[in-house]
Coordinates of C-alpha atoms in Angstrom, one line a residue:
Chain B
M1 CA -0.4 0.0 0.1
F2 CA 1.7 3.5 -1.0
D3 CA 0.5 6.4 0.2
R4 CA -1.3 8.8 -2.1
P5 CA 0.8 11.8 -3.7
N6 CA -1.2 14.8 -2.0
I7 CA -2.5 18.0 -4.2
E8 CA 0.5 20.2 -2.5
E9 CA 2.7 17.6 -3.4
I10 CA 1.6 16.8 -7.3
R11 CA 1.8 20.2 -7.8
K12 CA 5.3 20.6 -6.2
A13 CA 6.5 18.6 -8.7
T14 CA 5.4 19.9 -11.6
L15 CA 5.3 23.3 -11.5
A16 CA 7.0 25.4 -13.6
K17 CA 8.1 27.9 -10.4
P18 CA 7.1 31.3 -12.3
G19 CA 11.0 33.9 -12.3
K20 CA 12.9 30.9 -12.4
K21 CA 14.1 29.8 -15.6
I22 CA 13.3 25.6 -15.5
S23 CA 14.6 23.2 -18.4
L24 CA 12.5 20.7 -19.7
D25 CA 15.4 17.7 -18.4
E26 CA 14.8 18.7 -15.4
Y27 CA 10.9 17.2 -15.4
T28 CA 10.6 13.2 -15.8
T29 CA 8.3 11.9 -18.3
D30 CA 8.1 9.6 -15.8
G31 CA 5.3 9.2 -13.1
T32 CA 6.3 6.2 -10.7
E33 CA 8.0 9.0 -8.5
L34 CA 5.0 10.6 -7.8
F35 CA 2.3 7.0 -8.0
P36 CA 4.8 4.4 -7.7
D37 CA 1.8 1.6 -7.4
K38 CA -1.0 1.6 -11.0
D39 CA -3.3 0.6 -9.0
E40 CA -2.8 3.3 -6.5
A41 CA -3.1 5.9 -9.3
K42 CA -6.3 4.6 -10.6
R43 CA -7.7 4.5 -7.3
S44 CA -6.9 8.3 -6.9
L45 CA -8.6 9.0 -11.0
K46 CA -11.5 7.0 -9.7
D47 CA -12.2 9.0 -7.0
D48 CA -10.5 12.5 -8.0
A49 CA -12.8 12.0 -11.3
L50 CA -16.3 11.6 -9.4
A51 CA -14.8 15.3 -7.0
I52 CA -15.1 16.9 -10.2
D53 CA -17.9 15.7 -11.1
E54 CA -19.3 17.4 -7.6
L55 CA -17.4 20.2 -7.8
Q56 CA -18.8 20.7 -11.1
D57 CA -22.6 20.7 -10.2
R58 CA -21.8 23.2 -7.6
L59 CA -20.5 25.7 -9.9
Y60 CA -22.7 25.1 -12.6
A61 CA -25.3 26.1 -9.9
E62 CA -22.6 29.2 -9.1
K63 CA -22.4 30.6 -12.3
T64 CA -20.3 33.2 -10.8
Q65 CA -16.8 32.1 -11.9
G66 CA -15.6 29.6 -15.2
M67 CA -12.9 26.9 -14.9
L68 CA -10.3 26.8 -18.0
L69 CA -7.9 23.6 -19.0
I70 CA -5.4 23.7 -22.0
L71 CA -3.7 20.9 -22.5
Q72 CA -0.5 21.1 -24.5
G73 CA 1.9 18.7 -25.5
I74 CA 3.3 17.0 -28.6
D75 CA 1.6 14.1 -30.4
T76 CA 0.3 10.8 -28.5
S77 CA 0.9 12.6 -25.6
G78 CA -2.4 11.7 -24.5
K79 CA -4.5 15.4 -24.5
D80 CA -7.6 13.2 -25.6
G81 CA -7.5 10.1 -23.1
T82 CA -6.5 12.9 -20.5
T83 CA -9.9 14.7 -21.5
K84 CA -11.7 11.4 -22.0
A85 CA -10.8 10.2 -18.0
V86 CA -10.4 13.4 -16.0
F87 CA -14.0 14.1 -16.9
S88 CA -15.8 10.6 -16.5
Q89 CA -18.0 11.2 -14.4
T90 CA -18.7 14.9 -15.2
S91 CA -22.4 16.4 -16.4
P92 CA -21.8 17.3 -20.5
L93 CA -24.0 19.9 -19.0
G94 CA -21.5 22.7 -18.6
L95 CA -18.4 20.6 -20.1
R96 CA -17.0 22.4 -23.3
V97 CA -14.2 20.5 -25.0
H98 CA -12.7 22.2 -28.4
A99 CA -9.7 20.8 -30.5
F100 CA -8.0 23.7 -32.4
G101 CA -6.7 23.0 -35.4
K102 CA -5.1 24.6 -38.2
P103 CA -7.1 28.1 -38.2
S104 CA -9.5 28.4 -41.0
S105 CA -9.3 31.0 -43.4
N106 CA -12.1 33.1 -41.6
E107 CA -10.3 32.3 -38.6
L108 CA -6.3 33.7 -39.9
A109 CA -8.5 37.0 -41.4
R110 CA -8.2 37.9 -37.4
D111 CA -5.2 38.2 -34.9
Y112 CA -5.0 34.5 -33.0
L113 CA -6.7 35.2 -30.0
W114 CA -9.3 35.8 -31.9
R115 CA -11.0 32.3 -31.6
I116 CA -9.2 31.5 -28.2
H117 CA -11.3 34.0 -26.7
N118 CA -14.5 33.0 -28.7
F119 CA -14.1 29.4 -26.6
I120 CA -13.6 31.0 -23.4
P121 CA -16.1 29.1 -20.9
R122 CA -19.0 30.4 -19.8
L123 CA -18.9 31.1 -16.3
G124 CA -20.5 28.0 -14.8
E125 CA -18.9 26.3 -17.1
I126 CA -15.2 23.8 -18.0
A127 CA -13.6 24.5 -20.9
V128 CA -10.6 21.8 -22.1
F129 CA -8.5 23.4 -24.5
N130 CA -6.8 20.5 -26.5
R131 CA -3.8 22.6 -28.1
S132 CA -4.8 26.3 -27.6
H133 CA -2.8 29.9 -28.9
Y134 CA 0.0 28.0 -27.2
E135 CA 0.3 27.1 -30.3
D136 CA 0.9 29.9 -32.3
V137 CA 4.5 30.0 -30.4
L138 CA 5.2 26.2 -30.6
I139 CA 4.3 25.3 -34.1
G140 CA 4.5 29.0 -35.3
R141 CA 7.7 29.4 -34.1
V142 CA 9.1 26.1 -35.6
R143 CA 7.8 26.0 -38.4
G144 CA 8.3 29.6 -38.5
L145 CA 4.3 30.8 -39.2
A146 CA 4.9 34.3 -38.9
P147 CA 7.6 36.7 -38.5
M148 CA 9.8 36.2 -35.4
S149 CA 10.1 39.5 -34.2
Q150 CA 5.4 38.8 -34.1
I151 CA 6.6 35.2 -32.8
E152 CA 8.5 37.0 -29.5
Q153 CA 5.4 39.5 -28.6
R154 CA 3.1 36.5 -28.4
Y155 CA 4.5 35.5 -24.6
E156 CA 3.1 39.1 -23.2
Q157 CA 0.5 39.3 -25.3
I158 CA -0.4 35.6 -23.9
N159 CA 0.4 36.7 -20.1
N160 CA -1.5 39.5 -20.3
F161 CA -4.4 37.6 -21.8
E162 CA -4.9 35.3 -19.1
K163 CA -4.4 38.1 -16.3
H164 CA -7.2 39.6 -18.2
L165 CA -8.8 36.3 -18.2
T166 CA -8.3 35.2 -14.7
Q167 CA -9.2 39.1 -13.4
N168 CA -12.7 38.0 -14.8
N169 CA -13.5 35.3 -12.9
I170 CA -11.9 32.5 -15.1
K171 CA -9.7 30.7 -13.5
I172 CA -6.7 28.5 -15.7
V173 CA -4.9 25.5 -14.9
K174 CA -2.0 25.0 -18.0
V175 CA -0.9 21.3 -18.6
M176 CA 2.2 20.3 -20.7
L177 CA 1.7 16.5 -21.1
H178 CA 6.2 16.1 -20.8
I179 CA 6.7 12.4 -22.7
S180 CA 10.0 11.0 -24.3
R181 CA 10.7 11.0 -27.8
R182 CA 10.8 6.7 -27.6
T183 CA 6.8 6.8 -26.0
Q184 CA 6.4 8.7 -29.0
G185 CA 8.0 6.6 -31.2
E186 CA 5.8 3.8 -29.5
R187 CA 3.0 4.8 -29.4
L188 CA 3.4 6.1 -33.0
L189 CA 3.7 2.4 -33.9
E190 CA 0.9 1.5 -32.3
R191 CA -1.5 3.0 -34.3
L192 CA 0.1 2.0 -37.5
E193 CA -0.3 -1.5 -36.1
N194 CA -4.4 -1.6 -34.8
P195 CA -6.4 -1.5 -37.5
N196 CA -8.8 0.8 -35.0
K197 CA -6.3 3.2 -34.4
R198 CA -4.9 3.5 -37.8
W199 CA -7.2 6.7 -38.9
K200 CA -5.3 8.6 -36.0
F201 CA -1.9 8.4 -37.7
N202 CA -1.2 11.5 -39.7
P203 CA 1.8 10.7 -41.8
G204 CA 2.9 14.7 -41.3
D205 CA 3.5 13.4 -37.7
L206 CA 6.1 12.2 -38.6
E207 CA 7.5 15.4 -39.9
D208 CA 6.8 17.0 -36.9
R209 CA 8.9 13.9 -34.7
K210 CA 12.1 15.0 -37.1
L211 CA 11.8 18.4 -35.4
W212 CA 11.4 17.0 -31.8
D213 CA 14.8 19.6 -30.8
E214 CA 13.1 22.3 -31.9
Y215 CA 9.7 21.9 -30.4
Q216 CA 11.0 20.9 -27.2
E217 CA 13.1 24.3 -27.2
A218 CA 9.8 25.9 -28.7
Y219 CA 8.3 24.4 -25.4
E220 CA 10.8 25.3 -22.6
I221 CA 10.6 29.3 -24.1
A222 CA 7.0 28.8 -24.0
V223 CA 6.6 27.3 -20.1
N224 CA 9.5 29.8 -19.0
E225 CA 7.8 32.5 -20.6
C226 CA 4.4 32.2 -19.5
S227 CA 5.1 30.4 -16.6
T228 CA 3.3 33.6 -14.1
D229 CA 2.1 34.2 -10.6
E230 CA -1.4 34.1 -12.0
V231 CA -1.4 31.5 -14.2
P232 CA 1.6 29.0 -13.9
W233 CA 2.5 25.6 -16.2
F234 CA 2.3 22.4 -15.0
V235 CA 4.6 20.1 -16.8
V236 CA 3.1 16.1 -16.0
P237 CA 5.0 13.0 -16.7
S238 CA 3.1 11.7 -19.4
D239 CA 5.0 7.9 -20.4
S240 CA 2.8 6.3 -18.2
R241 CA -1.0 7.0 -19.2
V242 CA -3.2 6.2 -15.9
R243 CA -0.3 8.3 -13.5
R244 CA -0.8 10.7 -16.4
K245 CA -4.5 11.0 -15.8
A246 CA -4.6 10.7 -12.2
I247 CA -2.1 13.7 -12.1
V248 CA -4.1 15.7 -14.2
A249 CA -6.7 15.2 -12.1
R250 CA -6.1 16.0 -9.0
L251 CA -4.1 19.2 -10.5
V252 CA -7.7 20.1 -11.5
R253 CA -9.7 19.2 -8.7
G254 CA -7.3 20.9 -6.5
A255 CA -8.1 23.8 -9.0
L256 CA -11.8 23.6 -8.1
E257 CA -11.4 22.9 -4.6
D258 CA -9.5 26.8 -4.4
M259 CA -12.0 27.8 -7.0
D260 CA -14.2 26.9 -3.9
P261 CA -18.0 27.1 -5.6
K262 CA -21.1 27.4 -3.7
I263 CA -24.6 26.5 -3.9
P264 CA -26.8 29.7 -4.1
D265 CA -29.3 30.1 -1.2
P266 CA -32.2 31.4 -3.5
G267 CA -34.0 32.6 -0.2
Y268 CA -36.7 30.9 -1.3
R269 CA -39.1 29.4 1.6
P270 CA -40.8 25.9 0.6
D271 CA -44.2 27.4 2.3
Q272 CA -43.9 30.6 0.3
F273 CA -45.2 29.1 -2.8
V274 CA -48.5 27.1 -3.3
I275 CA -48.1 24.0 -5.3
D276 CA -51.5 23.0 -6.0
Chain E
M1 CA -36.3 -11.8 -13.8
F2 CA -38.6 -10.1 -17.2
D3 CA -37.7 -9.2 -20.5
R4 CA -36.3 -6.0 -21.7
P5 CA -38.2 -4.5 -24.5
N6 CA -36.1 -4.5 -27.5
I7 CA -35.7 -1.1 -29.4
E8 CA -38.7 -2.3 -32.1
E9 CA -40.5 -2.2 -29.2
I10 CA -39.2 1.0 -27.4
R11 CA -40.3 3.0 -31.0
K12 CA -43.3 1.2 -31.3
A13 CA -44.8 2.2 -28.1
T14 CA -43.3 5.9 -27.7
L15 CA -43.8 6.9 -31.9
A16 CA -46.2 10.1 -32.5
K17 CA -47.6 8.4 -36.1
P18 CA -46.4 10.5 -38.6
G19 CA -49.1 11.5 -40.7
K20 CA -51.9 10.2 -37.9
K21 CA -53.3 12.2 -35.4
I22 CA -52.7 11.7 -32.1
S23 CA -53.8 12.8 -28.5
L24 CA -51.5 13.0 -25.9
D25 CA -53.5 11.6 -23.2
E26 CA -52.7 8.6 -25.7
Y27 CA -49.6 8.2 -24.5
T28 CA -49.2 7.0 -20.9
T29 CA -46.6 9.2 -18.6
D30 CA -46.2 5.8 -16.4
G31 CA -43.0 3.4 -18.2
T32 CA -44.3 0.4 -16.4
E33 CA -45.1 -1.1 -19.2
L34 CA -42.2 -1.1 -21.5
F35 CA -39.8 -1.8 -18.1
P36 CA -42.0 -3.6 -15.3
D37 CA -38.6 -3.7 -13.4
K38 CA -37.0 -0.8 -12.1
D39 CA -33.7 -2.9 -11.8
E40 CA -34.0 -4.2 -15.2
A41 CA -34.2 -0.2 -16.2
K42 CA -31.3 0.6 -14.6
R43 CA -29.6 -2.5 -16.2
S44 CA -30.5 -2.0 -19.7
L45 CA -29.9 2.2 -20.1
K46 CA -26.1 1.1 -18.3
D47 CA -25.3 -1.4 -21.3
D48 CA -26.8 0.9 -23.4
A49 CA -24.6 4.0 -22.1
L50 CA -21.7 1.9 -22.6
A51 CA -22.9 0.9 -26.5
I52 CA -23.6 4.6 -26.8
D53 CA -20.0 5.5 -26.4
E54 CA -18.9 2.8 -28.3
L55 CA -20.5 3.7 -31.3
Q56 CA -19.5 7.9 -30.8
D57 CA -16.2 6.5 -30.9
R58 CA -16.7 5.1 -34.6
L59 CA -19.0 8.4 -35.5
Y60 CA -16.0 10.7 -34.4
A61 CA -13.4 8.9 -35.8
E62 CA -15.8 8.1 -39.3
K63 CA -17.1 12.1 -39.4
T64 CA -19.2 11.7 -42.5
Q65 CA -23.0 12.0 -39.9
G66 CA -23.7 14.0 -37.3
M67 CA -26.5 13.0 -34.3
L68 CA -28.4 15.3 -33.2
L69 CA -30.4 14.7 -29.6
I70 CA -34.1 17.4 -29.4
L71 CA -35.1 16.7 -26.0
Q72 CA -38.5 19.0 -24.9
G73 CA -40.6 18.9 -22.5
I74 CA -41.9 21.0 -19.4
D75 CA -40.0 21.9 -16.2
T76 CA -39.4 19.5 -13.7
S77 CA -39.8 16.5 -17.0
G78 CA -35.9 15.5 -16.5
K79 CA -34.1 17.0 -19.3
D80 CA -30.9 17.6 -17.8
G81 CA -30.7 14.2 -15.6
T82 CA -31.6 12.7 -19.2
T83 CA -28.6 13.9 -20.6
K84 CA -26.1 13.3 -17.8
A85 CA -27.7 8.9 -17.7
V86 CA -27.4 8.4 -21.8
F87 CA -24.0 9.7 -22.1
S88 CA -22.7 9.4 -18.7
Q89 CA -20.1 6.7 -20.5
T90 CA -19.3 9.0 -23.8
S91 CA -16.0 10.7 -24.3
P92 CA -17.1 14.8 -23.8
L93 CA -15.2 14.6 -26.9
G94 CA -17.2 15.3 -30.3
L95 CA -20.3 15.9 -27.6
R96 CA -22.3 19.4 -27.3
V97 CA -24.8 19.7 -25.1
H98 CA -27.0 23.0 -25.5
A99 CA -29.1 24.4 -23.7
F100 CA -32.0 27.3 -25.3
G101 CA -32.6 29.7 -23.2
K102 CA -34.5 33.2 -23.4
P103 CA -33.2 34.7 -26.9
S104 CA -31.1 36.9 -26.5
S105 CA -31.1 40.9 -28.3
N106 CA -28.3 39.9 -30.9
E107 CA -30.3 36.4 -31.4
L108 CA -33.8 38.0 -31.6
A109 CA -32.7 40.1 -34.8
R110 CA -32.5 37.5 -36.2
D111 CA -34.9 34.7 -37.6
Y112 CA -36.2 32.0 -34.4
L113 CA -33.9 28.9 -36.6
W114 CA -30.4 31.2 -36.8
R115 CA -29.3 30.1 -33.1
I116 CA -30.8 26.5 -33.3
H117 CA -28.3 26.2 -37.0
N118 CA -25.5 28.0 -35.4
F119 CA -25.2 24.6 -32.8
I120 CA -25.9 21.8 -34.9
P121 CA -23.8 18.7 -34.5
R122 CA -20.8 18.8 -36.7
L123 CA -20.2 15.6 -38.4
G124 CA -18.2 13.1 -36.3
E125 CA -20.1 15.1 -33.0
I126 CA -23.7 14.4 -30.8
A127 CA -25.1 17.3 -30.2
V128 CA -27.9 17.5 -27.3
F129 CA -30.2 20.4 -28.2
N130 CA -32.1 20.5 -24.1
R131 CA -35.1 22.8 -25.6
S132 CA -34.8 23.8 -29.1
H133 CA -36.5 25.5 -32.2
Y134 CA -40.4 23.6 -30.6
E135 CA -40.0 26.6 -27.5
D136 CA -41.3 28.9 -30.4
V137 CA -44.2 26.8 -31.5
L138 CA -44.7 26.4 -27.6
I139 CA -44.2 29.1 -25.2
G140 CA -44.3 30.8 -28.5
R141 CA -48.1 30.1 -29.0
V142 CA -49.2 29.9 -25.5
R143 CA -47.8 33.4 -24.0
G144 CA -48.6 34.9 -27.8
L145 CA -44.5 35.6 -28.3
A146 CA -45.3 36.3 -32.3
P147 CA -48.4 37.0 -34.6
M148 CA -50.6 33.1 -34.8
S149 CA -49.9 33.5 -38.4
Q150 CA -46.8 33.4 -38.1
I151 CA -46.4 30.6 -35.8
E152 CA -48.6 28.3 -37.9
Q153 CA -45.8 28.7 -40.0
R154 CA -43.6 27.8 -38.1
Y155 CA -44.2 23.6 -38.5
E156 CA -43.8 23.7 -42.0
Q157 CA -40.2 25.5 -41.9
I158 CA -39.6 23.8 -39.2
N159 CA -39.8 20.2 -41.1
N160 CA -38.4 21.5 -43.9
F161 CA -35.4 22.8 -41.8
E162 CA -35.3 19.3 -40.0
K163 CA -35.6 17.4 -43.7
H164 CA -32.6 20.1 -44.6
L165 CA -30.2 18.9 -42.1
T166 CA -31.5 15.3 -42.3
Q167 CA -30.7 15.1 -46.1
N168 CA -27.4 16.6 -45.1
N169 CA -26.0 13.7 -43.3
I170 CA -27.8 14.8 -39.5
K171 CA -30.0 12.3 -38.1
I172 CA -32.7 13.4 -35.8
V173 CA -34.0 11.7 -32.8
K174 CA -37.3 14.1 -31.1
V175 CA -38.4 13.3 -27.9
M176 CA -40.9 15.1 -25.8
L177 CA -40.5 13.6 -22.1
H178 CA -43.9 13.1 -20.6
I179 CA -45.1 13.8 -17.4
S180 CA -48.6 14.5 -15.2
R181 CA -49.7 17.7 -13.8
R182 CA -48.9 14.8 -10.2
T183 CA -45.4 14.3 -11.3
Q184 CA -43.9 18.0 -11.9
G185 CA -45.9 18.7 -8.5
E186 CA -43.6 16.5 -7.3
R187 CA -41.0 17.8 -8.4
L188 CA -41.6 21.2 -8.3
L189 CA -41.4 20.6 -4.6
E190 CA -38.6 18.5 -3.7
R191 CA -37.1 21.7 -5.5
L192 CA -38.1 24.0 -2.9
E193 CA -37.8 21.5 -0.4
N194 CA -34.5 21.0 -1.0
P195 CA -31.6 22.9 -0.2
N196 CA -29.0 21.8 -2.9
K197 CA -32.0 21.9 -5.5
R198 CA -33.7 25.2 -4.5
W199 CA -31.3 27.2 -6.7
K200 CA -33.3 25.1 -9.6
F201 CA -36.5 26.5 -8.3
N202 CA -38.0 29.8 -10.3
P203 CA -41.3 31.2 -9.3
G204 CA -42.2 31.3 -12.8
D205 CA -42.4 27.6 -13.5
L206 CA -45.7 28.6 -11.0
E207 CA -46.7 30.6 -13.9
D208 CA -46.5 28.2 -16.7
R209 CA -47.7 25.4 -14.5
K210 CA -50.8 27.2 -14.4
L211 CA -50.8 27.3 -17.8
W212 CA -50.9 23.6 -18.1
D213 CA -53.6 23.1 -20.1
E214 CA -52.6 25.4 -22.8
Y215 CA -48.8 24.0 -22.8
Q216 CA -50.1 20.6 -23.7
E217 CA -52.2 21.4 -26.0
A218 CA -49.2 23.4 -28.0
Y219 CA -46.7 19.7 -28.1
E220 CA -50.0 18.4 -28.7
I221 CA -50.2 20.3 -32.3
A222 CA -46.1 20.4 -32.5
V223 CA -46.0 16.7 -32.2
N224 CA -48.5 15.8 -35.2
E225 CA -47.6 18.8 -37.0
C226 CA -43.8 17.6 -37.2
S227 CA -43.7 13.9 -36.7
T228 CA -42.4 13.5 -40.0
D229 CA -41.5 10.2 -42.1
E230 CA -38.1 12.0 -42.0
V231 CA -37.8 12.9 -38.0
P232 CA -40.5 11.6 -36.2
W233 CA -41.5 12.8 -32.4
F234 CA -41.2 9.7 -29.6
V235 CA -43.4 10.7 -26.7
V236 CA -41.1 8.7 -23.9
P237 CA -42.8 8.3 -20.2
S238 CA -41.6 10.0 -17.8
D239 CA -42.9 10.4 -14.3
S240 CA -40.3 7.4 -13.9
R241 CA -36.5 8.8 -14.2
V242 CA -34.6 5.5 -14.3
R243 CA -37.3 4.0 -17.1
R244 CA -37.4 7.6 -18.3
K245 CA -32.9 7.5 -19.0
A246 CA -33.4 4.3 -20.4
I247 CA -36.1 4.4 -23.0
V248 CA -34.4 7.3 -24.0
A249 CA -31.1 5.1 -24.2
R250 CA -32.6 2.7 -25.8
L251 CA -33.7 5.3 -29.1
V252 CA -29.9 7.1 -29.2
R253 CA -28.5 3.3 -29.0
G254 CA -31.0 2.9 -31.8
A255 CA -30.3 6.0 -34.3
L256 CA -26.4 5.4 -33.9
E257 CA -26.9 1.4 -35.2
D258 CA -29.9 3.0 -38.0
M259 CA -26.1 5.4 -39.2
D260 CA -23.8 2.5 -38.4
P261 CA -20.5 4.8 -38.6
K262 CA -17.6 3.0 -39.3
I263 CA -14.0 3.8 -38.4
P264 CA -12.0 4.4 -41.6
D265 CA -8.8 3.1 -43.4
P266 CA -7.1 5.2 -44.4
G267 CA -4.8 2.2 -46.1
Y268 CA -1.6 2.9 -44.9
R269 CA 0.5 -0.4 -44.1
P270 CA 2.5 -0.5 -40.7
D271 CA 5.5 -1.4 -42.2
Q272 CA 5.5 1.9 -45.0
F273 CA 6.4 3.8 -42.5
V274 CA 9.8 3.4 -40.5
I275 CA 10.2 5.6 -36.7
D276 CA 13.3 5.8 -36.0

């Protein structure tokens, strides 16, 4: 029987401390230090998913705060699987998931935060972003989709945008799903070999894999530039599926507990109304 | 041990037969004929929720069809609870729930189908409408929110709109959650008496309750005018929570099985790529 890490231990191990320059190499991709026992990770995930459901019911009733979970990570790092697991018990009312792909021409006609702003959670809701505005300093940087002078301006723009949302009652949790190059190789092969997963395999992923170091560098810069006191980055070890899910569930539950949503009392007394 | 009703039996018992004038009085609000045993309803719901998850995974991969579940019913008929139960196993990716409330001024500046069209499922997705364009012939009719001559035109407009969506690969399932006046009274009282549910109580619901007969009549007209061969109405007995959920889950599962989504084969062979 192993101890379950509490939220403070999880945060401490995964936080990219604001104001301190971190190197991604310092962060393990292996989750066994936090959850030595796989079964304990499973149990922890289950408990947290139930707690998240209860907290979200209160958030939905309260309608004065919203929560935004941003999931970033390279291909096969587990963004979809994490979303499904962490919110497996959550009511679909008041939960919105949005995957940001290649911008449409309509979106490209505006600044890169325009489409992001459009999908923020309403008050009372949880939104999950599968990829986000960070792509504009990740693939944007690696593939040179904008002049470097513009890319460099974006970190501050993003910090200001996220601060604005925070001040307007949106709690943001930013998670980088951190996997090793070797794990990505195994997962890509798995997709190719399993006919039920083959549709997920995109030959373009191999092109990105060739740029592994460039992507890691872009992630490191983004984490360093945009881990702020208001909205820090968490770098989550993601080589192990169940531990990755358990760690993110703890972070989400912790954030919701900090928000402490309360079911409102409309002030009615039962005897005030006659129901015939 | 009771038999579980199959999808054909469920459809037969709840269908508002297109071209035949129905009276809501002919439809029971009690689900015990279909599910005499409550525990069997629970098991059926659980099995169907799992099957719906698996079918939705295929729908999401296939990305050529979408499904729209329209839930209509008066206050306390169980629209939220049904959504949560039927999709309890479904991945939040590719499931979108939208509750239509009072239109905003921005929405009122357009025709009543404009905001509806905006929220239809993408190909690959399931959307659930908690209330819908039918409100425009329900509360719209009862409260006189538009001239009667306009209301009367809407049934045909709605049929044409739904036919259009159907022809463009959106499968629509329309469900009226049918409860008795007595059940509504019990549920309103429950909301008032339970401090955790009191926030859901809206004094305006009592005003609508006084118009019970007018609403029933408006529902009957909408069901008769808009139960078409393409998109029929199902009138689901909803006094019993678990039976109501089990019946809707069967209808949703049946629709997805008819759609028969298939995981696409991108045509790659594993040996075509080298993952170093």
